[in-house]
Coordinates of N, CA and C in Angstrom, one line a residue:
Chain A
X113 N 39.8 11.4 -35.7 CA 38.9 10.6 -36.4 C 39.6 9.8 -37.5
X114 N 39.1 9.0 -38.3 CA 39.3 7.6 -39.0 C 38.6 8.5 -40.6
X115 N 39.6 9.2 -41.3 CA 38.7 9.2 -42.7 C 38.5 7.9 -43.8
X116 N 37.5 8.3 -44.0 CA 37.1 7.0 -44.5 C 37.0 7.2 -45.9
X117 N 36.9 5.9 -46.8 CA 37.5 6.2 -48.5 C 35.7 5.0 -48.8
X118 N 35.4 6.2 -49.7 CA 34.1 5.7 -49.9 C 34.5 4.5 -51.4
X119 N 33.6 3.6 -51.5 CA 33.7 2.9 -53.1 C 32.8 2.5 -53.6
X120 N 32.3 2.6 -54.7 CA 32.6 3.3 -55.9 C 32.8 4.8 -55.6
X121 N 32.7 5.7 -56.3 CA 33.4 7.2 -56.3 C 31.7 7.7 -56.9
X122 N 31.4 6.9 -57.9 CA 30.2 7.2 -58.2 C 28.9 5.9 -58.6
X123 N 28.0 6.1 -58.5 CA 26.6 4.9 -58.4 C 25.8 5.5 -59.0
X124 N 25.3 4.9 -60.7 CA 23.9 4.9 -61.3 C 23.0 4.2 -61.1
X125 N 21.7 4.2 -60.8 CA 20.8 3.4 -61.1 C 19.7 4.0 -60.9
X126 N 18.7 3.0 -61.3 CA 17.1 2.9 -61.2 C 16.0 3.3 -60.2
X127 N 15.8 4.1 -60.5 CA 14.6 4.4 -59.3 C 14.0 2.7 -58.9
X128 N 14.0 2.7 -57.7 CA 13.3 1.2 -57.0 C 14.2 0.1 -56.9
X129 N 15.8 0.2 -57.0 CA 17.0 -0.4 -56.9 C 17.5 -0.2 -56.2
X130 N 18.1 -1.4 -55.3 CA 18.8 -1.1 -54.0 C 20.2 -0.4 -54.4
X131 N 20.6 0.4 -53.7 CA 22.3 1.0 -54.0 C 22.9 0.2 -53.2
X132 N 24.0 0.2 -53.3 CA 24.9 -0.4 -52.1 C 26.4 0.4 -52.2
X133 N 26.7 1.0 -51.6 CA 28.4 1.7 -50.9 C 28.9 1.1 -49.8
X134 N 30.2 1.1 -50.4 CA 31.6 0.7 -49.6 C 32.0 1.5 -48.7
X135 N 33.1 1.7 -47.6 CA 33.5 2.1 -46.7 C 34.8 1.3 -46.4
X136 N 36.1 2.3 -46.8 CA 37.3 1.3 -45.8 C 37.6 2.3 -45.1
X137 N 38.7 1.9 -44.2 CA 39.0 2.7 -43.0 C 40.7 2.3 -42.5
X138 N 41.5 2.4 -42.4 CA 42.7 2.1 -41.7 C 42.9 2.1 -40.2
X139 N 42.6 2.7 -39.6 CA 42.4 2.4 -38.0 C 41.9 2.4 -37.1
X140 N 42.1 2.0 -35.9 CA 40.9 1.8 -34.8 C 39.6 2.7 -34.7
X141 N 38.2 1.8 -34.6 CA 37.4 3.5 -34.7 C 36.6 2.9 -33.2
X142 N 36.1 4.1 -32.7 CA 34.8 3.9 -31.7 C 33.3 3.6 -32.6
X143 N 33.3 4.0 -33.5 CA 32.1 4.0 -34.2 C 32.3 4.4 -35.9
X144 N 31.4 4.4 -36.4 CA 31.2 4.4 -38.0 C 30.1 5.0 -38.1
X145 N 30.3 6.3 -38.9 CA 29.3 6.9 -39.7 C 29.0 7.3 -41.1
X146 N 28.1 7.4 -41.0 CA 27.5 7.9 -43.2 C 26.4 9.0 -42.6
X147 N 26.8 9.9 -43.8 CA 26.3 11.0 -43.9 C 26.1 11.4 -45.2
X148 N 24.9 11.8 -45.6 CA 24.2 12.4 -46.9 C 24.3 13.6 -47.2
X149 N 24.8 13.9 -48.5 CA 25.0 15.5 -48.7 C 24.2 15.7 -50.0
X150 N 23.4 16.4 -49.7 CA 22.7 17.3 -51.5 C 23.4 18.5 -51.9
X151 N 23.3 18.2 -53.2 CA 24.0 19.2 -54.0 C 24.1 20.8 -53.1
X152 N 25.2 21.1 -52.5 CA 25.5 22.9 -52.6 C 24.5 22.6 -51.4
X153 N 24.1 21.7 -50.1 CA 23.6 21.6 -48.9 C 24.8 21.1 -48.0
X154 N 24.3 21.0 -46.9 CA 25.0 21.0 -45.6 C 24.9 19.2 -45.5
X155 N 25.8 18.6 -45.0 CA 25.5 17.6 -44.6 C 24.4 16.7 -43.5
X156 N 23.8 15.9 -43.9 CA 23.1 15.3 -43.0 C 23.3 13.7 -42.3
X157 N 23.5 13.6 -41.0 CA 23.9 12.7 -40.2 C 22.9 11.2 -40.4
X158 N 23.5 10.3 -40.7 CA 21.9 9.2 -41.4 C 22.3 8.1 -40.5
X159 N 23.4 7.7 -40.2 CA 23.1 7.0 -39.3 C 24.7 6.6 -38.2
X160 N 24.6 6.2 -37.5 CA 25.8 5.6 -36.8 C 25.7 4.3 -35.8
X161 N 27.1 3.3 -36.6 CA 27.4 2.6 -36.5 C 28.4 2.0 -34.9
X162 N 28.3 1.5 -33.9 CA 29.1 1.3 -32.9 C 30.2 0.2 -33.2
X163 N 31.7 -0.1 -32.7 CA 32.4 -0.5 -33.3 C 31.8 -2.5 -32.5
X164 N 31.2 -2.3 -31.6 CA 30.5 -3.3 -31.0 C 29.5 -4.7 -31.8
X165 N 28.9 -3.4 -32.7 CA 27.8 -3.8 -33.0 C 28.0 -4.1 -34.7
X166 N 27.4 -5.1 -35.5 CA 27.5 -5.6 -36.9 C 26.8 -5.1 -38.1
X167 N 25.6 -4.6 -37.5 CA 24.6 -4.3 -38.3 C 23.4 -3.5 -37.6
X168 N 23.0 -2.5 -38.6 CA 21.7 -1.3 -37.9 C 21.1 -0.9 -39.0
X169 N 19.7 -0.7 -38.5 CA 19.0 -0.5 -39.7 C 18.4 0.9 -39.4
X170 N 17.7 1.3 -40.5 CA 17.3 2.4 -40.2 C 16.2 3.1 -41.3
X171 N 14.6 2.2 -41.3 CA 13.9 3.0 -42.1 C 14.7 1.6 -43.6
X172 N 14.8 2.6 -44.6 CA 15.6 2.2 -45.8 C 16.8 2.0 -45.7
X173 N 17.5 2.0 -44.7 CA 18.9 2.1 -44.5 C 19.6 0.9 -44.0
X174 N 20.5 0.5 -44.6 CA 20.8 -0.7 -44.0 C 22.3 -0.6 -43.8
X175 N 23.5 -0.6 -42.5 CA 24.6 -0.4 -42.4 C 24.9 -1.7 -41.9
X176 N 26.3 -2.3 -42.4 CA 27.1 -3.1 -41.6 C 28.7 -3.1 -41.2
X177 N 29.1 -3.6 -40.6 CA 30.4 -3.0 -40.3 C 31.1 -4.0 -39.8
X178 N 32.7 -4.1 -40.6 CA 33.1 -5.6 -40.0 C 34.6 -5.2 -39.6
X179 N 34.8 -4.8 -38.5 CA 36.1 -4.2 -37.4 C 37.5 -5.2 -37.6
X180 N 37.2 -6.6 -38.5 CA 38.5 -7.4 -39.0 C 38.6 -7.3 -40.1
X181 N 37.8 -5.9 -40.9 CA 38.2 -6.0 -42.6 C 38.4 -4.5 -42.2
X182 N 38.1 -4.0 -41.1 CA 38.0 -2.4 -41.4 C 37.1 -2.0 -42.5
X183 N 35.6 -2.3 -42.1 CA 35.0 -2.0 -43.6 C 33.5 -1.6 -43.4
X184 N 33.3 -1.2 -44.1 CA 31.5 -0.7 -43.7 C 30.3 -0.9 -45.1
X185 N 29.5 -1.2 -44.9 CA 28.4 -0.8 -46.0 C 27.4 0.1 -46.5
X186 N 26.9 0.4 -46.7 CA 25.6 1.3 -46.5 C 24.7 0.7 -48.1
X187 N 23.8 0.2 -47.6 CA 22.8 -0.5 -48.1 C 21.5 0.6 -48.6
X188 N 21.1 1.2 -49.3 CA 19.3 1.9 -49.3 C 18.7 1.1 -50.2
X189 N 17.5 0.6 -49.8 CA 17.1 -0.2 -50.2 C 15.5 0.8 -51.0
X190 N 15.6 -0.1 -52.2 CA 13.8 0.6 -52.6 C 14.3 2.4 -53.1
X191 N 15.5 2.5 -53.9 CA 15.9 3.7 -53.7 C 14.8 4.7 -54.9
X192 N 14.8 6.0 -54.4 CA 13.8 7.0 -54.9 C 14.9 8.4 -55.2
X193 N 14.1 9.2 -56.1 CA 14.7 10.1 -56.8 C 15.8 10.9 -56.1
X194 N 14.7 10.7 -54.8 CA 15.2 12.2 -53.6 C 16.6 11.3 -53.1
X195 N 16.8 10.5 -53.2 CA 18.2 9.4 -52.7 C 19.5 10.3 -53.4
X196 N 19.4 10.6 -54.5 CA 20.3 11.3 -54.9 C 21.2 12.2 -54.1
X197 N 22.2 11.7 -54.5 CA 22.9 12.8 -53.1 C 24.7 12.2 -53.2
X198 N 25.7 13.0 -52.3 CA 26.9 12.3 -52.0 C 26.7 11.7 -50.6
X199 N 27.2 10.5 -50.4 CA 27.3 9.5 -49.1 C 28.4 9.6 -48.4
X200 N 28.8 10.1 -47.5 CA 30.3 10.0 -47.0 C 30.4 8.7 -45.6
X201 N 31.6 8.1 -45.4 CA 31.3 7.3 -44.0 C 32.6 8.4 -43.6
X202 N 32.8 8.2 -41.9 CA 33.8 9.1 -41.5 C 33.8 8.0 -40.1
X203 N 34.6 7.5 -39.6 CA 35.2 6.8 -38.5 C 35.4 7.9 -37.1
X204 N 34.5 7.2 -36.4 CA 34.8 8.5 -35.3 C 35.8 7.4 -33.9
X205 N 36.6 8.6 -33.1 CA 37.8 7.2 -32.7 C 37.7 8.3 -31.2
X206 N 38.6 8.0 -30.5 CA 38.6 8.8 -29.4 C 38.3 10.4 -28.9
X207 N 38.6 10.9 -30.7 CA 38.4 12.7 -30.5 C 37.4 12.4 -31.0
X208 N 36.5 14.0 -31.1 CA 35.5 14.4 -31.8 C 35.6 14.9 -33.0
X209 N 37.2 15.3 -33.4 CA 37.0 16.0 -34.8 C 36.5 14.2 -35.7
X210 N 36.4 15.2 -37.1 CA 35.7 14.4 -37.8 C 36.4 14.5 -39.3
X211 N 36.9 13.9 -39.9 CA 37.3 13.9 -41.4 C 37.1 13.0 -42.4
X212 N 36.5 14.0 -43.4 CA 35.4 13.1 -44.5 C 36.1 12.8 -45.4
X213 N 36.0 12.0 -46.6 CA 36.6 11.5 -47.7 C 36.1 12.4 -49.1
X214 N 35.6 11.5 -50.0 CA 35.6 12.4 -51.1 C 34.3 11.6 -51.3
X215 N 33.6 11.0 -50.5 CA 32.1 10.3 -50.7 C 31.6 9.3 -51.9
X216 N 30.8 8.9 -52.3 CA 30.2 8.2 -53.4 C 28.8 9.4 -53.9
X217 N 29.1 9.6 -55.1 CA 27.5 10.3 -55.6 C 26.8 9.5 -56.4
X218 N 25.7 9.4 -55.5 CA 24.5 8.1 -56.3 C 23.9 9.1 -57.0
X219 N 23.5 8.4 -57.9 CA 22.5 9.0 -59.1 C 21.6 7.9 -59.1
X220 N 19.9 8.4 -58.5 CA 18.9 7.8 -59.1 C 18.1 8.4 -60.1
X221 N 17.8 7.5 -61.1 CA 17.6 7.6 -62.2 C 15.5 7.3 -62.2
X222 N 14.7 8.2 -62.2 CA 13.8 8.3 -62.0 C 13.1 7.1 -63.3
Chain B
X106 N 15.1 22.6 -41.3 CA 16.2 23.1 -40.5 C 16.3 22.2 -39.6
X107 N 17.9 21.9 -39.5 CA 18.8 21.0 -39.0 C 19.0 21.2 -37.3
X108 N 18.6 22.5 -37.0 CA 18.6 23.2 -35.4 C 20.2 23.7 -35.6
X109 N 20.8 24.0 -36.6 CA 22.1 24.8 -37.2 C 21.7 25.6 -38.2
X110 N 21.8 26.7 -37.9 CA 21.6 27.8 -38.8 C 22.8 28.5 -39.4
X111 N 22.9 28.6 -40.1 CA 24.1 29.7 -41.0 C 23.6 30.6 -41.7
X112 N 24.1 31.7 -41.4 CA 23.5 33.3 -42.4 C 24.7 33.9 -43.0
X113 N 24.8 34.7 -44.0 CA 24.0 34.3 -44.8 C 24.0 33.2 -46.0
X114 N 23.2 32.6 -46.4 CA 23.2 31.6 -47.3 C 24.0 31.7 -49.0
X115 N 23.8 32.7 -49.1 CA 25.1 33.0 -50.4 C 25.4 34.2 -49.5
X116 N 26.7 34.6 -50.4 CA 28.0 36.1 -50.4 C 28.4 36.0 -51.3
X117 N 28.1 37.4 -52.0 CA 29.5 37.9 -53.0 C 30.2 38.8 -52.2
X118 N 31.4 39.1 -52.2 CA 32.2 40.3 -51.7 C 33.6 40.0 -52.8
X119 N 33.8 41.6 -52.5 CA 35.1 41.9 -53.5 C 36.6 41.4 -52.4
X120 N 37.5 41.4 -53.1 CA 38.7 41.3 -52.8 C 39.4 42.1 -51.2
X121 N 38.5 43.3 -51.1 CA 39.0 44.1 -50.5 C 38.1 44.1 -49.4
X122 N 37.1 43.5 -48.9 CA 35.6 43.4 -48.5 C 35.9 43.0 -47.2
X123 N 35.3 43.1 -45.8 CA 35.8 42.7 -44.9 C 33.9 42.1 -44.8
X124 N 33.5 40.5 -44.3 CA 32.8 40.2 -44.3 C 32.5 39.0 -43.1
X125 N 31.5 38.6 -42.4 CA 31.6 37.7 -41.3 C 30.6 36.6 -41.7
X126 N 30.6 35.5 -41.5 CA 29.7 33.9 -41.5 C 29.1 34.1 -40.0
X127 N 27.9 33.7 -40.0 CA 27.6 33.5 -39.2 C 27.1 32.1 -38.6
X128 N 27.0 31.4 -37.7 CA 26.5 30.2 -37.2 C 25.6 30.0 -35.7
X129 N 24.7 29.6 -35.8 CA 24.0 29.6 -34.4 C 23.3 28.3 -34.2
X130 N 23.4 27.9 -33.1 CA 22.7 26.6 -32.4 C 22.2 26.5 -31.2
X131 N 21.2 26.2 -31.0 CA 20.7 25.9 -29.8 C 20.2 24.2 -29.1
X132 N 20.6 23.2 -29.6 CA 20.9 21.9 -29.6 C 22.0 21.6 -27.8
X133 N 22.0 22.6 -27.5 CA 22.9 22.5 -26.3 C 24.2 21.7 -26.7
X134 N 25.0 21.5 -27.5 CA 26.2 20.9 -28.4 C 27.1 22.0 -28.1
X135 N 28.5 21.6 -27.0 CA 29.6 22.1 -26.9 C 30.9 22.3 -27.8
X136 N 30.6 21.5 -28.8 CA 31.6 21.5 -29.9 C 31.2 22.5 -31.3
X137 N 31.8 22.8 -31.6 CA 31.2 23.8 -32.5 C 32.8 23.6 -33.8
X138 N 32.0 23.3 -35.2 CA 33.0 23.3 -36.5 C 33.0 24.5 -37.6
X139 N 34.3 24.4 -38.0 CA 33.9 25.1 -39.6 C 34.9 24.4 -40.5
X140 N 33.8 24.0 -41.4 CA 34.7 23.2 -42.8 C 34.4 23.8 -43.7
X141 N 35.6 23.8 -45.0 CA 35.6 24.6 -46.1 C 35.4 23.2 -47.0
X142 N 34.0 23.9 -48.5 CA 34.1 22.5 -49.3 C 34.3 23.2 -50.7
X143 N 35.1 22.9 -51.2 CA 35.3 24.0 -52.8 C 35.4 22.2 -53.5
X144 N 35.1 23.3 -54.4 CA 34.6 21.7 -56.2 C 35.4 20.8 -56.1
X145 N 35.0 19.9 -55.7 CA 35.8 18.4 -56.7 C 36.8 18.2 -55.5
X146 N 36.5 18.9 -54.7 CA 37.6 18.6 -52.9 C 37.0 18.3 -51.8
X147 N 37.4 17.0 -51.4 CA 36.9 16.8 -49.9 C 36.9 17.9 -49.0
X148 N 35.5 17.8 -47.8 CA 35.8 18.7 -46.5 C 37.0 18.8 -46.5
X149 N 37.0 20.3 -45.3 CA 38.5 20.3 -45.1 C 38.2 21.3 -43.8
X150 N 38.2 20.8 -42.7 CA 38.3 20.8 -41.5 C 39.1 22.2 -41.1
X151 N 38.7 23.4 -41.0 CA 39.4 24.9 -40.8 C 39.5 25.1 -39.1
X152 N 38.6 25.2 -38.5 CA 38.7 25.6 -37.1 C 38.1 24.4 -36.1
X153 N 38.1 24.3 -35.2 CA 37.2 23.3 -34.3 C 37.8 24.3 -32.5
X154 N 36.1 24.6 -32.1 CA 35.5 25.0 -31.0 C 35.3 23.9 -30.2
X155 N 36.0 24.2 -28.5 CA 35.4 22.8 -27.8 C 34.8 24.0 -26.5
X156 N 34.4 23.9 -25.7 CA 33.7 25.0 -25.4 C 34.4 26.0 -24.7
X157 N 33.8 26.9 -25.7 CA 34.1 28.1 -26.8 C 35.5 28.4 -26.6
X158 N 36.5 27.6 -26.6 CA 37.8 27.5 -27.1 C 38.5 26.8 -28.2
X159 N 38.9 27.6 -28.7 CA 40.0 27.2 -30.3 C 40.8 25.7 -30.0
X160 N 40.5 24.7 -30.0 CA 41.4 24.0 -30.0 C 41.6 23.0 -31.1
X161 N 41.5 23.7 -32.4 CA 42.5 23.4 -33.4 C 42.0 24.1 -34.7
X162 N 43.3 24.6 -35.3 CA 43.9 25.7 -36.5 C 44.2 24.5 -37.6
X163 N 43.5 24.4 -38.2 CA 44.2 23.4 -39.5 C 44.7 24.4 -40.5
X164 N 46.0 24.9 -40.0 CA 46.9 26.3 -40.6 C 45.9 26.6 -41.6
X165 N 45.0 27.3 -41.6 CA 44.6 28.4 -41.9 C 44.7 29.6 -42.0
X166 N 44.7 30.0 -43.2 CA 45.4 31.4 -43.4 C 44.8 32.4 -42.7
X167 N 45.5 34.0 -42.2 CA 45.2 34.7 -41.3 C 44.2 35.2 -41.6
X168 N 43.5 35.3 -43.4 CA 42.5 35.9 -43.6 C 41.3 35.2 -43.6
X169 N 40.8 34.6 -42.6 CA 40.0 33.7 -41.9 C 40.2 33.6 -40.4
X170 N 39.7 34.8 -39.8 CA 39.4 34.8 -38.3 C 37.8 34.3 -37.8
X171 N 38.2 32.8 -37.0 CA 37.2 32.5 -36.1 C 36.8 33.2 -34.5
X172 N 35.6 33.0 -34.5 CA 35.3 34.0 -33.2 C 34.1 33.1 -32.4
X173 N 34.5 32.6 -31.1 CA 33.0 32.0 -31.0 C 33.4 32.5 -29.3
X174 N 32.0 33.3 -29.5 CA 31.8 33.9 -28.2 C 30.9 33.6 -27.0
X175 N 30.1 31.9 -27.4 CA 29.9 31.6 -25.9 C 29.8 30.0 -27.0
X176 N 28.6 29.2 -26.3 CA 28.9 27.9 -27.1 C 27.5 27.6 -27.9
X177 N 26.9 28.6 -28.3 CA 25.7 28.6 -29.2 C 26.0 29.4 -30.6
X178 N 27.0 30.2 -30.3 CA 27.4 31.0 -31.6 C 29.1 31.1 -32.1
X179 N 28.8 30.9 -33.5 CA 30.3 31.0 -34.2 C 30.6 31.8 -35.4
X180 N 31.3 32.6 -35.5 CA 31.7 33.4 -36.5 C 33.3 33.0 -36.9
X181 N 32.8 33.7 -38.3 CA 34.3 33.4 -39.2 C 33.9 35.0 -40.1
X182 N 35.2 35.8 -39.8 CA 35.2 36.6 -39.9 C 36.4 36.8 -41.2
X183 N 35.7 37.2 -42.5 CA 36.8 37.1 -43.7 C 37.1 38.6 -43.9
X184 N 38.5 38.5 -44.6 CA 39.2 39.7 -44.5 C 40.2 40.0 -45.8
X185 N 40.1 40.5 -46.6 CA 41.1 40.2 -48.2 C 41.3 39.0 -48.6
X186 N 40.3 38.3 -49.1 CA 40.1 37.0 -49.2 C 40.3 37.2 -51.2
X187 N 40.8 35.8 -51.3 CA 40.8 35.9 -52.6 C 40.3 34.9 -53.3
X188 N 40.5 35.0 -54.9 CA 39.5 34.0 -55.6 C 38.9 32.5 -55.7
X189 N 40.2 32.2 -55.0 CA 40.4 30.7 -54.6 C 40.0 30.0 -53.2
X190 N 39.1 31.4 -52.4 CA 38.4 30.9 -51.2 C 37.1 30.9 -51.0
X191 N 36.5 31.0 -52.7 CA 35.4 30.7 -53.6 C 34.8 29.0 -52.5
X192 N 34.1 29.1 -52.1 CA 33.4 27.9 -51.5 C 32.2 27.5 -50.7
X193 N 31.8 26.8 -50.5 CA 30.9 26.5 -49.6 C 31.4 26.1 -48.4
X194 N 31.2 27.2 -47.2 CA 31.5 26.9 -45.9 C 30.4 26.7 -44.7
X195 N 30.7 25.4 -44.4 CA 30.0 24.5 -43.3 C 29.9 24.4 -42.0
X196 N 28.9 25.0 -40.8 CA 28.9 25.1 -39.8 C 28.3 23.9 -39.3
X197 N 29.0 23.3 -38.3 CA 28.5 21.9 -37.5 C 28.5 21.9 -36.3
X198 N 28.0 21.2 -35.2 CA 28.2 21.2 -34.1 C 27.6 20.1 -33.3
X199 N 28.5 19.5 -32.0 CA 28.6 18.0 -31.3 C 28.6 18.4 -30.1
X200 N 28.2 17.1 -29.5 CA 28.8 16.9 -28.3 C 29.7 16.5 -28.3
X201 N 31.0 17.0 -27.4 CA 32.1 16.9 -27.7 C 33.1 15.5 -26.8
X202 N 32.3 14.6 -26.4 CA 32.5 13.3 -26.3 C 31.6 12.2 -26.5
X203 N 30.5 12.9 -27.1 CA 29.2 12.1 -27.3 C 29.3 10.9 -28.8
X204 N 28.2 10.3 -29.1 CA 28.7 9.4 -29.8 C 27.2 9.8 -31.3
X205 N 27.1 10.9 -31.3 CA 25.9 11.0 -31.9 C 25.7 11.6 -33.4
X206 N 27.2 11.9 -34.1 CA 27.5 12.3 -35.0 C 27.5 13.9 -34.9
X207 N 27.9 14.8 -36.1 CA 27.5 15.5 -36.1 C 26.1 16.2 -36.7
X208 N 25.8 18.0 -36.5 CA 24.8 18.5 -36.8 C 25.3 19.6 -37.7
X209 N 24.7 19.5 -39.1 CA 25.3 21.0 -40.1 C 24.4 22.0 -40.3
X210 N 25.0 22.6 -40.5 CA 23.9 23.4 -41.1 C 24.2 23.6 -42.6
X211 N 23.1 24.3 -42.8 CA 22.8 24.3 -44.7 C 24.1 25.0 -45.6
X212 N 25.1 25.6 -44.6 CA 26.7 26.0 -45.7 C 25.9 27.6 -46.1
X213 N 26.9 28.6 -46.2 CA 27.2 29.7 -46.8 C 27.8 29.5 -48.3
X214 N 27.0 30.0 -49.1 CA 27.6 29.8 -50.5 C 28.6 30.7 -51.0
X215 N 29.9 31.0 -50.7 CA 30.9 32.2 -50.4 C 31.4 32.9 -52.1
X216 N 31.4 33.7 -52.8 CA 32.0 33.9 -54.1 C 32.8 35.2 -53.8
X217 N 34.1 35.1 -54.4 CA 34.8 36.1 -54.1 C 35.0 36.4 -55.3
X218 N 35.0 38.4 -55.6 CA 35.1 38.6 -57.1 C 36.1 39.9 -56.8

């Protein structure tokens, strides 16, 4: 797999404000993922990206991915308390293993 | 619940303590993980199950034996473990050419004293 390097490291804001996180990557992927972790919980899978495809939405979720910058987005729009959390992307490539970065921890601010 | 279970959810054990993680899934997912996450450090990828064979050791130390005895269940069986293997460890599990990400479970909260 493709670990991926989240940016910023960390995100403040406002309850009802869009966040926005970065994603780079260094080589070839089959797809692109982000995944949400709460504090001292298990990771959860939020959405995935094909290296095909530009843009997917999901609910509040907005991902894009552009395979000539090696780069990804992750957009939540309308964000709420429960958004709080670490974001990871992780590049999935011909194997299944999977290796995470060091994430972004958003802080919404109620 | 994630359809990945981990038991049990916290551990204390002493130094000398022989102790096992447990993981179970019924998601029909042939791949089966364990990642170690300690403070202020990225995952860190320990064993990976492809069905129900070991096929990769990210040199992990001997006192950390994995055991996965069909492809619904995985163990990690700890053994004189010490203070610095203090962490939260993560059971996940895939399809093991699928494109669908992975599935975690809620992590074992591990304290070694």
């Amino acid at each position: 797999s493709q670990q991926g390097e989240e940016d910023p490291q960390a995100l403040s804001i406002q309850e009802g404000e869009n966040a926005t996180m970065n994603c780079s990557y260094k080589t070839s992927i089959n797809n692109l993922q982000w995944y949400r972790q709460n504090s001292g919980r298990g990771l959860v899978h939020l959405i995935l990206i094909r290296s095909n495809e530009r843009e997917k939405h999901s609910g509040r979720l907005r991902v894009t991915l552009d395979t000539s910058k090696k780069s990804s987005s992750l957009l939540i729009t309308a964000s709420r308390a429960a958004d709080t959390a670490s974001y990871f992307c992780v590049g999935g490539g011909s194997n299944y293993k999977l290796t995470f970065g060091k994430g972004t921890l958003l802080t919404v601010n109620p | 619940e994630t359809g990945v279970t981990q038991t049990p959810r916290h551990l204390v054990m002493g130094m000398t303590n022989k102790k096992s993680l447990k993981c179970e899934q019924h998601l029909g997912h042939n791949a089966m993980y364990w990642y170690k996450q300690s403070a202020k450090k990225p995952l860190e990828l320990m064993f990976v199950y492809n069905f129900k064979e070991q096929t990769e050791n990210n040199s992990v130390p001997s006192r950390f034996s994995p055991e996965c005895p069909n492809s619904s269940h995985l163990f990690l069986h700890l053994h004189t473990l010490q203070p610095e293997d203090s962490a939260l460890y993560l059971c996940a599990s895939s399809q093991v050419w699928g494109a669908e990400g992975y599935t975690f479970g809620s992590g074992t909260r591990l304290t070694v004293v």
